[in-house]
Short mmCIF file of C-alpha atoms in Angstrom, two decimals:
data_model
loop_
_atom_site.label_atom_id
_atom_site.label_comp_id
_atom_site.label_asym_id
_atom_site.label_seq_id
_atom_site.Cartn_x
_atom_site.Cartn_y
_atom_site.Cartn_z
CA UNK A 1 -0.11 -12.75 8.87
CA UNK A 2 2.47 -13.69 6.28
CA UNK A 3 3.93 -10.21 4.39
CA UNK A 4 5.83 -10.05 1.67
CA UNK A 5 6.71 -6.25 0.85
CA UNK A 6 7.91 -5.55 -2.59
CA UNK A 7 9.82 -2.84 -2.66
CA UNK A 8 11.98 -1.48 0.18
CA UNK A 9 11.61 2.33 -0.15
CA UNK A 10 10.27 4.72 2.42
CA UNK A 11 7.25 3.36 1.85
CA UNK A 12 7.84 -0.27 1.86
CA UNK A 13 10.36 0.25 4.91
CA UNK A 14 8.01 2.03 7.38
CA UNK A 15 5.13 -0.62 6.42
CA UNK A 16 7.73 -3.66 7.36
CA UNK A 17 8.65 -1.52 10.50
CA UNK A 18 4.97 -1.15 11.24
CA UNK A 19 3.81 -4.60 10.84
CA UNK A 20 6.23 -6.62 12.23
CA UNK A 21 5.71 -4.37 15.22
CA UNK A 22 2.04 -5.65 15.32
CA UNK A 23 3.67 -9.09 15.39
CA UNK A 24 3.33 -9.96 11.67
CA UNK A 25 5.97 -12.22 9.86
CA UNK A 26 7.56 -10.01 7.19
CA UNK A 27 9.56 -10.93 3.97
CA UNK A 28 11.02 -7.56 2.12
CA UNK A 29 12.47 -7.56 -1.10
CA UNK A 30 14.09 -5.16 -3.29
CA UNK A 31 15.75 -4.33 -6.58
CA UNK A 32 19.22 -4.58 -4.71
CA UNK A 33 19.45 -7.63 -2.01
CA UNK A 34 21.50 -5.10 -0.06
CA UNK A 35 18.76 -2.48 0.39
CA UNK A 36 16.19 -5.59 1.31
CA UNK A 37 19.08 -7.01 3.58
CA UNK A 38 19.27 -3.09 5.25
CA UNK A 39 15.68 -2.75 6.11
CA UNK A 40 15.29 -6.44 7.15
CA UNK A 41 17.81 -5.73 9.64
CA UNK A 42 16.46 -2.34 10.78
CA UNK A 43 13.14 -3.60 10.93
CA UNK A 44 13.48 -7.36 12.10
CA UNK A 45 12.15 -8.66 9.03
CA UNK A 46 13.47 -11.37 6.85
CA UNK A 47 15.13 -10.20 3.13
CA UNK A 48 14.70 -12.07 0.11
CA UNK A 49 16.43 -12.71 -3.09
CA UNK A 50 13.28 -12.20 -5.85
CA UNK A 51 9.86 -11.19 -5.50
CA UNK A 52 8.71 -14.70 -6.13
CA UNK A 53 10.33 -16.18 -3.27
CA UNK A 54 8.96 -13.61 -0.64
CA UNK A 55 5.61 -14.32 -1.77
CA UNK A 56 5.37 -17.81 -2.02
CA UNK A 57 4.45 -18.41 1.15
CA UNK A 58 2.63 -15.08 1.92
CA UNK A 59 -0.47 -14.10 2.86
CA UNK A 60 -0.37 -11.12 2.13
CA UNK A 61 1.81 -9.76 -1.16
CA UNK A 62 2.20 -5.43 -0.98
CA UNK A 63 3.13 -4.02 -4.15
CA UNK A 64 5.41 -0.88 -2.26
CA UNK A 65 6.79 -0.04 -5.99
CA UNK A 66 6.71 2.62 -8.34
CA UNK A 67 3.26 2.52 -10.03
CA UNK A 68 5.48 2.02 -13.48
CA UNK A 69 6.90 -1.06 -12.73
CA UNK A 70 3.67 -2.43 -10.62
CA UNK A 71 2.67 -5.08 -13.58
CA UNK A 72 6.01 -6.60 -14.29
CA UNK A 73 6.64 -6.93 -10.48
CA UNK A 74 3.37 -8.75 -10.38
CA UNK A 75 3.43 -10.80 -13.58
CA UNK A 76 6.88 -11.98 -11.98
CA UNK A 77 4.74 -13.88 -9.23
CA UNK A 78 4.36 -16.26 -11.66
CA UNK A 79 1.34 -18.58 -10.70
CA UNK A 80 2.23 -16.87 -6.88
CA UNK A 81 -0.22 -14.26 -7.96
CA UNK A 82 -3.46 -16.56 -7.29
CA UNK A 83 -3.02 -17.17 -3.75
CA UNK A 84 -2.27 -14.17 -1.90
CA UNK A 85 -4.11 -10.96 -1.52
CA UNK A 86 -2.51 -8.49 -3.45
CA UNK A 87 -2.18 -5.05 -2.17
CA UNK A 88 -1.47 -2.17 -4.18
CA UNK A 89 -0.32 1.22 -2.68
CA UNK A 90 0.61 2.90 -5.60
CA UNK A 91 0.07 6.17 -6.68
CA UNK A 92 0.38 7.01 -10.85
CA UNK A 93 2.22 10.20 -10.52
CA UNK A 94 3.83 11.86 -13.73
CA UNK A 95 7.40 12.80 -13.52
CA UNK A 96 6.94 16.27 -12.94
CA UNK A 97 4.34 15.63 -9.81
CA UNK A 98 1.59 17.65 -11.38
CA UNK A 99 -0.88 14.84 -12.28
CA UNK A 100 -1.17 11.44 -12.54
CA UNK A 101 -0.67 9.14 -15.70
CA UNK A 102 -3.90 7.28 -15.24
CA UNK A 103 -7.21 8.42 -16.89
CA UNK A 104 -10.60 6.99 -16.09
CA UNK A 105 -9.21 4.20 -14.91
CA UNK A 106 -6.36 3.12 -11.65
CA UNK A 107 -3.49 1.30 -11.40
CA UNK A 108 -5.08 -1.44 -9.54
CA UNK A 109 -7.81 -1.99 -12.28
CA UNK A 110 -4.93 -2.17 -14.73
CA UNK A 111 -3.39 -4.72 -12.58
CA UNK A 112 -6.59 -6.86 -12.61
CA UNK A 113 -7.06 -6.53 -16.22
CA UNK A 114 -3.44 -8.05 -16.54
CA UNK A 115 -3.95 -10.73 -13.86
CA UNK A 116 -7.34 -11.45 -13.24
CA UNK A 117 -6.72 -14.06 -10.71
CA UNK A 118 -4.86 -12.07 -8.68
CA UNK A 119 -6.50 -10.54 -5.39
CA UNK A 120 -5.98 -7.17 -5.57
CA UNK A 121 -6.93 -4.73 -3.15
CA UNK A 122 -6.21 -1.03 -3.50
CA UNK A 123 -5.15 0.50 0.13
CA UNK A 124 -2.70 2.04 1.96
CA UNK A 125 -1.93 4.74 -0.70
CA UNK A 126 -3.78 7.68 0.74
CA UNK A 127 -1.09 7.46 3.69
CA UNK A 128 2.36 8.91 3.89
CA UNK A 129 5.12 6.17 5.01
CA UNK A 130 5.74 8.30 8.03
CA UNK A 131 2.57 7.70 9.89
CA UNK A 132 2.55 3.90 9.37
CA UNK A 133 4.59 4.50 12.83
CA UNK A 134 1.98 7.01 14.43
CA UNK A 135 -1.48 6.21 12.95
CA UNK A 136 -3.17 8.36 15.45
CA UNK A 137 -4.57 12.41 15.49
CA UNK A 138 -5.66 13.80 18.41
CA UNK A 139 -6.17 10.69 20.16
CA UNK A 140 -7.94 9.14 17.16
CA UNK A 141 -6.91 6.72 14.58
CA UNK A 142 -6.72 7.63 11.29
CA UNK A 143 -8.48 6.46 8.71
CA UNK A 144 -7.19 3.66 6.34
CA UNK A 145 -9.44 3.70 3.16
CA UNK A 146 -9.44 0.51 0.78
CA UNK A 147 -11.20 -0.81 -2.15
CA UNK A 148 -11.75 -3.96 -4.09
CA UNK A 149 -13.71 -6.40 -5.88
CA UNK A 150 -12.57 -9.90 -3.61
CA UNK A 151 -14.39 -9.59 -0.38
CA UNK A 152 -12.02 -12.03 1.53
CA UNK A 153 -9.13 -10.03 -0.04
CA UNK A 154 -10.76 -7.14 1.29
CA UNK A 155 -11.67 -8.23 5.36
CA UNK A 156 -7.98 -9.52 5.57
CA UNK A 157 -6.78 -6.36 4.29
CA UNK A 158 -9.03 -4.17 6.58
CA UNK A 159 -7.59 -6.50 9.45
CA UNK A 160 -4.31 -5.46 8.29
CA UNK A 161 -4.70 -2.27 8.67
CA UNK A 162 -6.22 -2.37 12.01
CA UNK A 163 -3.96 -4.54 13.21
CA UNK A 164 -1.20 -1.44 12.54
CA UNK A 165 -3.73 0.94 14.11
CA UNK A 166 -5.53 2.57 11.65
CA UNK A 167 -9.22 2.59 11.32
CA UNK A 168 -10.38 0.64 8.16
CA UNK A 169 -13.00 2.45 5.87
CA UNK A 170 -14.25 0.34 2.47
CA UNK A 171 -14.46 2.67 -0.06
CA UNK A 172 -16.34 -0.11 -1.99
CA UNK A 173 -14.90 -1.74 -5.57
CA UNK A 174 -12.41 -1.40 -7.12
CA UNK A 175 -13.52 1.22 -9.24
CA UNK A 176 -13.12 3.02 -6.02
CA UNK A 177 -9.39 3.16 -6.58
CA UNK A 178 -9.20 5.82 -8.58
CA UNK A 179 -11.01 8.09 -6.08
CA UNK A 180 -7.90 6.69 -3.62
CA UNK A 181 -5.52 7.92 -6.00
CA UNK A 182 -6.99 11.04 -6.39
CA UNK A 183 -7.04 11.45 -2.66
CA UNK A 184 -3.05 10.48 -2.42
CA UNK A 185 -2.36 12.99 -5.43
CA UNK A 186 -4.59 16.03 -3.43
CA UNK A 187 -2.30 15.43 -0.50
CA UNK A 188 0.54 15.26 -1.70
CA UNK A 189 -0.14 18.09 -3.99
CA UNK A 190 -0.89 20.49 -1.00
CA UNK A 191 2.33 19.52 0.89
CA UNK A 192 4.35 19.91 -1.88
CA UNK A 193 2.95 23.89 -2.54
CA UNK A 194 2.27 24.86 1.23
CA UNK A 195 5.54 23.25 2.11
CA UNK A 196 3.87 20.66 4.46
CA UNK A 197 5.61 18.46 6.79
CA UNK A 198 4.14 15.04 5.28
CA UNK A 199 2.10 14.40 8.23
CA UNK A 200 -1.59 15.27 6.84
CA UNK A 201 -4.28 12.77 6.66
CA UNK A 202 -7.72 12.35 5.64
CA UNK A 203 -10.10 11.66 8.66
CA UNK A 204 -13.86 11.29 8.11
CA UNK A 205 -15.83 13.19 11.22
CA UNK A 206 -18.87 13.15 12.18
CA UNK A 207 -21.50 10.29 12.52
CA UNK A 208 -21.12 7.46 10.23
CA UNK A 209 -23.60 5.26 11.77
#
């Protein structure tokens, strides 16, 4: 696939790392060319100069932002925004890390209210940046929950996700994305108290079938 990763943090870093690993063509860009032009180099990606050129010819689009500035990062697409799937792996989290600014609703149905021909598919979120380079537990893959409303949007995004080794669950609609970020804020709530090494997952056992 086609990535472009907006946003060159931790997160959007070990997710360029990651996929161009599984042999994906990846375009990173950040606030600062220099930080895009750092992890394009450590990850053998390509940088770009705006948000609007990475995804123009993308398949896939990953918003790796804060969740603040998710909607102006996506309304600059421009008309970009109708093509590609969109994914979203934001999490809402307050400034003081003790809940998150969303209520009733998600980030990623706020981002389909704003652009409602955009393809947006909630995923990735639930995951700390440092297993995108070790998806696996025991010998078994962890899970990689998503949710949305497009079901192309959705099958290319599960592909995505197995194609970096992680085993795709559909947690159904995109309603479903607040339950995601609920998840995300849960685990990163018990890291931050327990002093956790940001490693824990969330791994359905048991039959599912």
């Amino acid at each position: 696939m086609r990535i472009a990763i907006i946003g060159a943090g931790n997160v959007g870093g070990a997710l360029a790392d990651a996929a161009t690993r599984a042999g994906h063509d990846v375009t990173v860009v950040a606030a600062h060319r220099e930080r895009a032009d750092a992890v394009a180099e450590r990850t053998k990606a390509r940088a770009a100069d705006s948000p609007a050129d990475a995804a123009r010819d993308a398949d896939v689009v990953v918003l790796a932002v804060p969740a603040q500035v998710a909607a102006p990062v996506l309304r600059s697409l421009g008309d970009e925004a109708n093509r590609p799937v969109v994914v979203d792996v934001t999490n809402p989290l307050n400034d003081s890390y003790s809940d998150l600014t969303t209520f009733g609703t998600s980030v990623s149905e706020q981002l389909a209210a704003q652009a409602p021909n955009a393809r947006i598919v909630k995923a990735f979120n639930t995951l700390f940046a440092s297993r995108h380079g070790n998806p696996t537990e025991d010998g078994q893959r962890l899970d990689g929950f998503y949710a949305g409303d497009d079901l192309e949007a959705k099958a290319t995004v599960a592909r995505l996700l197995e194609s970096l080794g992680y085993r795709p669950i559909d947690a159904g609609g995109l309603r479903m994305a607040r339950s995601l970020e609920e998840m995300a804020f849960l685990n990163i709530t018990l890291n931050a108290r327990n002093g956790w090494p940001w490693q824990s997952a969330v791994q359905l056992v048991g039959p599912t079938g």
